[in-house]
Tab-separated table of C-alpha atoms in Angstrom:
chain	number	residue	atom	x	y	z
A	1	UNK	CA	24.480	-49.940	67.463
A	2	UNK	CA	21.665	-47.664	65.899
A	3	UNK	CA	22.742	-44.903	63.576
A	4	UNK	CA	20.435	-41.815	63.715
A	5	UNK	CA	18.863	-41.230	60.820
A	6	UNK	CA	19.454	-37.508	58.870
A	7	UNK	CA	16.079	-35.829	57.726
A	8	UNK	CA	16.148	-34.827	53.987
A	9	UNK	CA	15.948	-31.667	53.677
A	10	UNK	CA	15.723	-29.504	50.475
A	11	UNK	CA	18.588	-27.150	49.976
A	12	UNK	CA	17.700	-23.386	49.592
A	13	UNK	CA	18.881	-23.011	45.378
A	14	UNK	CA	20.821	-19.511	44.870
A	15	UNK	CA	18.850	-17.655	42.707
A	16	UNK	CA	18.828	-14.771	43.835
A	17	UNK	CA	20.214	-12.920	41.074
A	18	UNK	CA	17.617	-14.016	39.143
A	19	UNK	CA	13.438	-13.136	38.340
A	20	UNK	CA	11.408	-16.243	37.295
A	21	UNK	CA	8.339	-15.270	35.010
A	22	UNK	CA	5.627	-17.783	34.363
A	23	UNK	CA	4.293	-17.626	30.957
A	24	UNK	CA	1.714	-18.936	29.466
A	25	UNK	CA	2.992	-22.082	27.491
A	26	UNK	CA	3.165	-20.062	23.943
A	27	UNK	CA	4.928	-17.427	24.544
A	28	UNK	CA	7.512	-19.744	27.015
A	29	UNK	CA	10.033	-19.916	23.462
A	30	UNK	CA	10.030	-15.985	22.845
A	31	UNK	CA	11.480	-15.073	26.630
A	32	UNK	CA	14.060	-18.460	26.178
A	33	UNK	CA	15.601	-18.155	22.679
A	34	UNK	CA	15.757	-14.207	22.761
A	35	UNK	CA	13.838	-11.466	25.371
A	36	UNK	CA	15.643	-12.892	28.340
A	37	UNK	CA	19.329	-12.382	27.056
A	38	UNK	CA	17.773	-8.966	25.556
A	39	UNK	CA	16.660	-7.812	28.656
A	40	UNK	CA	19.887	-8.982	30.537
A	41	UNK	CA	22.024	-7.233	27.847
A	42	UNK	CA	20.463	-3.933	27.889
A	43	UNK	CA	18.702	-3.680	31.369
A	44	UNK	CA	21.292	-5.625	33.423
A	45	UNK	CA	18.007	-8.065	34.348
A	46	UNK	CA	18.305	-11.724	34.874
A	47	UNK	CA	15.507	-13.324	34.161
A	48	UNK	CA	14.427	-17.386	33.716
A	49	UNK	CA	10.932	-17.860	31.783
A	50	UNK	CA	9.222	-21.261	32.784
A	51	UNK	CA	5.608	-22.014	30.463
A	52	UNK	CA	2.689	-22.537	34.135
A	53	UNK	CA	1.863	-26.046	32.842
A	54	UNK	CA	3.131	-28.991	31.263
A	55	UNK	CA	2.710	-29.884	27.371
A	56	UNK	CA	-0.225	-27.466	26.205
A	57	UNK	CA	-2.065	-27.318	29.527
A	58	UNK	CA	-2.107	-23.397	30.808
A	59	UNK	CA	-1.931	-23.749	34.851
A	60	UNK	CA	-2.013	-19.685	35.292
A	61	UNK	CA	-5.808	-19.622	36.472
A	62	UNK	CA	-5.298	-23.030	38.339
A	63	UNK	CA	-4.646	-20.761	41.492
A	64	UNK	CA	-4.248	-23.137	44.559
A	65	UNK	CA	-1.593	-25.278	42.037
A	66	UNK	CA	0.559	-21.935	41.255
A	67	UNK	CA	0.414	-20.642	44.732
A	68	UNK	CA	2.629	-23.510	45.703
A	69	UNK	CA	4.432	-23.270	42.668
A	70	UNK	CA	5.149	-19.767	43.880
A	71	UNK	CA	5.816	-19.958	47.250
A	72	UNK	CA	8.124	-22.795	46.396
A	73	UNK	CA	10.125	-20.431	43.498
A	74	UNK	CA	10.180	-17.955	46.228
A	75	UNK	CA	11.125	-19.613	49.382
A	76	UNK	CA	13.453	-22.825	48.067
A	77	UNK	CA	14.602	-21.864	44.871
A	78	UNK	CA	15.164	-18.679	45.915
A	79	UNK	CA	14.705	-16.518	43.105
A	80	UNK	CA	14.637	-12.759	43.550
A	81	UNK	CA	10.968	-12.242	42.563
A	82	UNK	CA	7.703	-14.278	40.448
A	83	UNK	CA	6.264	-12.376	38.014
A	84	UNK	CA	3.251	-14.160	36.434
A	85	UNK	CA	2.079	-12.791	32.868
A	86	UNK	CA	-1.100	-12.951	31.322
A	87	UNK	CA	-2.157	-11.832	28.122
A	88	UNK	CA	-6.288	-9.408	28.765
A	89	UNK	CA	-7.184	-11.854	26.395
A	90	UNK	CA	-5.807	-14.719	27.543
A	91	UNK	CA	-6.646	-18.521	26.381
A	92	UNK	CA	-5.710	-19.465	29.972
A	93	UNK	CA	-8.945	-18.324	31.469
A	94	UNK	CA	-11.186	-20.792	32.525
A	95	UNK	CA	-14.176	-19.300	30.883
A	96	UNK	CA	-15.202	-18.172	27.299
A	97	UNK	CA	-15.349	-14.021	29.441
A	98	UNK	CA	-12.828	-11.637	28.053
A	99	UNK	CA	-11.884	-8.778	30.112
A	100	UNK	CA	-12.014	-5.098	28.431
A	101	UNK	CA	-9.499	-3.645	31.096
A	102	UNK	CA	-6.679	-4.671	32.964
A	103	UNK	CA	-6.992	-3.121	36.501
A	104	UNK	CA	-10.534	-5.449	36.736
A	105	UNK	CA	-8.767	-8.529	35.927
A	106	UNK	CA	-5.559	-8.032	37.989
A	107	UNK	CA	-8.232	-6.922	40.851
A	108	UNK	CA	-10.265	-10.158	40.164
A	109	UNK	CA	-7.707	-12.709	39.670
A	110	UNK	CA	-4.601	-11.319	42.009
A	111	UNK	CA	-6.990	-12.219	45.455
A	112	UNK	CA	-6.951	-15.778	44.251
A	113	UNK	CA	-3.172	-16.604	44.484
A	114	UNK	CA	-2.616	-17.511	48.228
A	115	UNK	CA	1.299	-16.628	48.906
A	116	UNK	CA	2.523	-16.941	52.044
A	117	UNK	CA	2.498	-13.146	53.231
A	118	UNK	CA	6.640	-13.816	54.214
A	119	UNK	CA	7.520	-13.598	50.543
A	120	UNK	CA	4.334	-12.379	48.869
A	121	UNK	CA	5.909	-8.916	48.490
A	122	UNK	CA	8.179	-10.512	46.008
A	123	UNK	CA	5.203	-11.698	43.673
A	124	UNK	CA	4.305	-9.873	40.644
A	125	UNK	CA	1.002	-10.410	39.078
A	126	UNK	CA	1.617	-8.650	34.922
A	127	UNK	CA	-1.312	-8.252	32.770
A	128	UNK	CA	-0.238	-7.518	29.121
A	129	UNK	CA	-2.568	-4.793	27.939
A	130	UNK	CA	-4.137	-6.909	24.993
A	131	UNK	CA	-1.292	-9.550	23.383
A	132	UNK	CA	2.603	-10.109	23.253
A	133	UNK	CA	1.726	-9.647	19.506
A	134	UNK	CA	1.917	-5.431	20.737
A	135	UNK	CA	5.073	-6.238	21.563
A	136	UNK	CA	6.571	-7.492	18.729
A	137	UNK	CA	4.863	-5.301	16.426
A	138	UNK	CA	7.518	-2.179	17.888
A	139	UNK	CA	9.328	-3.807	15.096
A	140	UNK	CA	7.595	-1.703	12.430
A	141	UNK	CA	9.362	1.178	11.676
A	142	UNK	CA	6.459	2.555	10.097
A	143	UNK	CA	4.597	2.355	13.580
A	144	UNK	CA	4.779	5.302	16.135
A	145	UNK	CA	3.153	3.323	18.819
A	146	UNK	CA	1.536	-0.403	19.093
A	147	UNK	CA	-1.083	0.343	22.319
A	148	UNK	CA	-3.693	0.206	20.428
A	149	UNK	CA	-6.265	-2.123	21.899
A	150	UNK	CA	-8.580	-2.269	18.788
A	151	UNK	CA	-6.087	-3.380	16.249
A	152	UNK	CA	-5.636	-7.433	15.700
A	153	UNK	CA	-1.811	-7.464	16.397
A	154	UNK	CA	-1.652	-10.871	15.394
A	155	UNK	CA	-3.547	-9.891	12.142
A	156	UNK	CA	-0.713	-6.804	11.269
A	157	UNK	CA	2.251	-9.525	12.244
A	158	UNK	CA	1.027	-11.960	10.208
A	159	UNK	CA	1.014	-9.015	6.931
A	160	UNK	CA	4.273	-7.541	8.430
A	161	UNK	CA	6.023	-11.084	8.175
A	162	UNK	CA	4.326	-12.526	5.529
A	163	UNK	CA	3.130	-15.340	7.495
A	164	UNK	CA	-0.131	-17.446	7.800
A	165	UNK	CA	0.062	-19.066	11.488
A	166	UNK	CA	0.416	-17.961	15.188
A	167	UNK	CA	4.007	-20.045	15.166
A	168	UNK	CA	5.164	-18.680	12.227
A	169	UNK	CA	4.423	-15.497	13.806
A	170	UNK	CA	6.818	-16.795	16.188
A	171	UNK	CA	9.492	-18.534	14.354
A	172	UNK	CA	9.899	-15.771	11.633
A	173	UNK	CA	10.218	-12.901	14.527
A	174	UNK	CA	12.933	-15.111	16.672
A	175	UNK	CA	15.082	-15.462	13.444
A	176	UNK	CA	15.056	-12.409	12.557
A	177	UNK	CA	15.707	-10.739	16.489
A	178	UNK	CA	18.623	-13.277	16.809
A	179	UNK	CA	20.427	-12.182	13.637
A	180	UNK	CA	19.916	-8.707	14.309
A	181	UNK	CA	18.115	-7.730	11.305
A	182	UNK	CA	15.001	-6.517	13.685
A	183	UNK	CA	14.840	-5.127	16.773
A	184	UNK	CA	12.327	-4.342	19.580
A	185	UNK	CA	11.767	-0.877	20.415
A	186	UNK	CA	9.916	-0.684	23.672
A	187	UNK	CA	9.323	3.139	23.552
A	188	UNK	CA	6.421	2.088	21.043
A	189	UNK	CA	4.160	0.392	23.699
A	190	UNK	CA	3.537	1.152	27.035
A	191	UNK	CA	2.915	-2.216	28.027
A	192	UNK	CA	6.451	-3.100	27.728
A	193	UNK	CA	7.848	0.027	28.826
A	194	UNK	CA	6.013	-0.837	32.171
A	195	UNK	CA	6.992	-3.908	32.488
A	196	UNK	CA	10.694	-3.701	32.215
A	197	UNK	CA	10.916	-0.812	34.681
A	198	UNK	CA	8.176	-3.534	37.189
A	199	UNK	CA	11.512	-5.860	36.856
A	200	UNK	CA	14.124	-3.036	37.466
A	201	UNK	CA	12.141	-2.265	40.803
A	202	UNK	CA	12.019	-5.747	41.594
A	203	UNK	CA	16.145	-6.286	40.765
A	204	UNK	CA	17.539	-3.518	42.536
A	205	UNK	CA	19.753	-5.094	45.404
């Protein structure tokens, strides 16, 4: 007697509750080890930060490959929303170009990810407004703002923190946000600002 065979079929995940933001592979540790329980504690948000490529390979401008990725996060996985972030002056791009403003390159670049139009309302396309750096520098108390697009954030980190390197950048700022002795203030930089009220739009039931 012949027993039918069952097609395999991948079971819809429930993540729902949830927004998955694609990072680019440096800034993947920040979001895990502290900004996504930060922005779950004080904005209710649930968010899961994946880097867009394995080891040190940045996938973000490697458009046909994230579209899947996407469309997959979206329709099987089941998350809420994709939010993709990119730094203006981002190492991912493909070319030595750097773009002066952010509309161009979200007006260049957004065309280019195919998504399904089903569940492309629930992609996000973020464009920093020059480096996460602006971010953390809202930890200067000295500072009234960080949106300055002519300053080298990493440069003022680096003399804020008494660091020489990118990671220790990194590494220094983590420690100190997880013991409490610093904290982001996000009414220093627009860029921020923005972008946690683009995931409160995106998490409201």
């Amino acid at each position: 007697m012949r027993t039918s065979k069952r097609k395999n079929h991948k079971l819809v995940k429930n993540n729902s509750d949830k927004i998955l933001l694609i990072v680019e592979n440096s800034e993947k540790e920040f979001f895990q080890k502290y900004f996504n329980q930060f922005l779950e504690d004080k904005y209710a948000i649930k968010v899961v930060a994946k880097s867009s490529g394995s080891g040190n390979k940045c996938d973000i401008t490697n458009f046909n490959k994230i579209s899947r990725k996407i469309e997959a996060f979206l329709k099987i996985d089941n998350y809420r929303a994709v939010f993709i972030m990119i730094d203006l002056d981002s190492k991912c791009f493909q070319s030595d170009r750097n773009h002066n403003c952010l509309v161009e390159l979200k007006n260049e670049y957004l065309p280019k990810y195919k998504i399904d139009k089903i569940v492309k309302e629930r992609f996000y396309l973020f464009v920093v407004c020059n480096e996460i750096e602006s971010w953390f520098l809202t930890i200067d108390e000295n500072k009234k703002h960080t949106n300055n697009p002519n300053e080298d954030h990493k440069k003022e980190m680096k003399k804020l923190l008494n660091v020489n390197s990118e990671k220790q950048i990194v590494e220094n700022i983590l420690s100190k946000l997880s013991k409490g002795t610093l904290a982001l203030d996000p009414s220093k930089n627009k860029s921020l600002q923005h972008f946690i009220k683009k995931l409160q739009q995106f998490n409201v039931s």
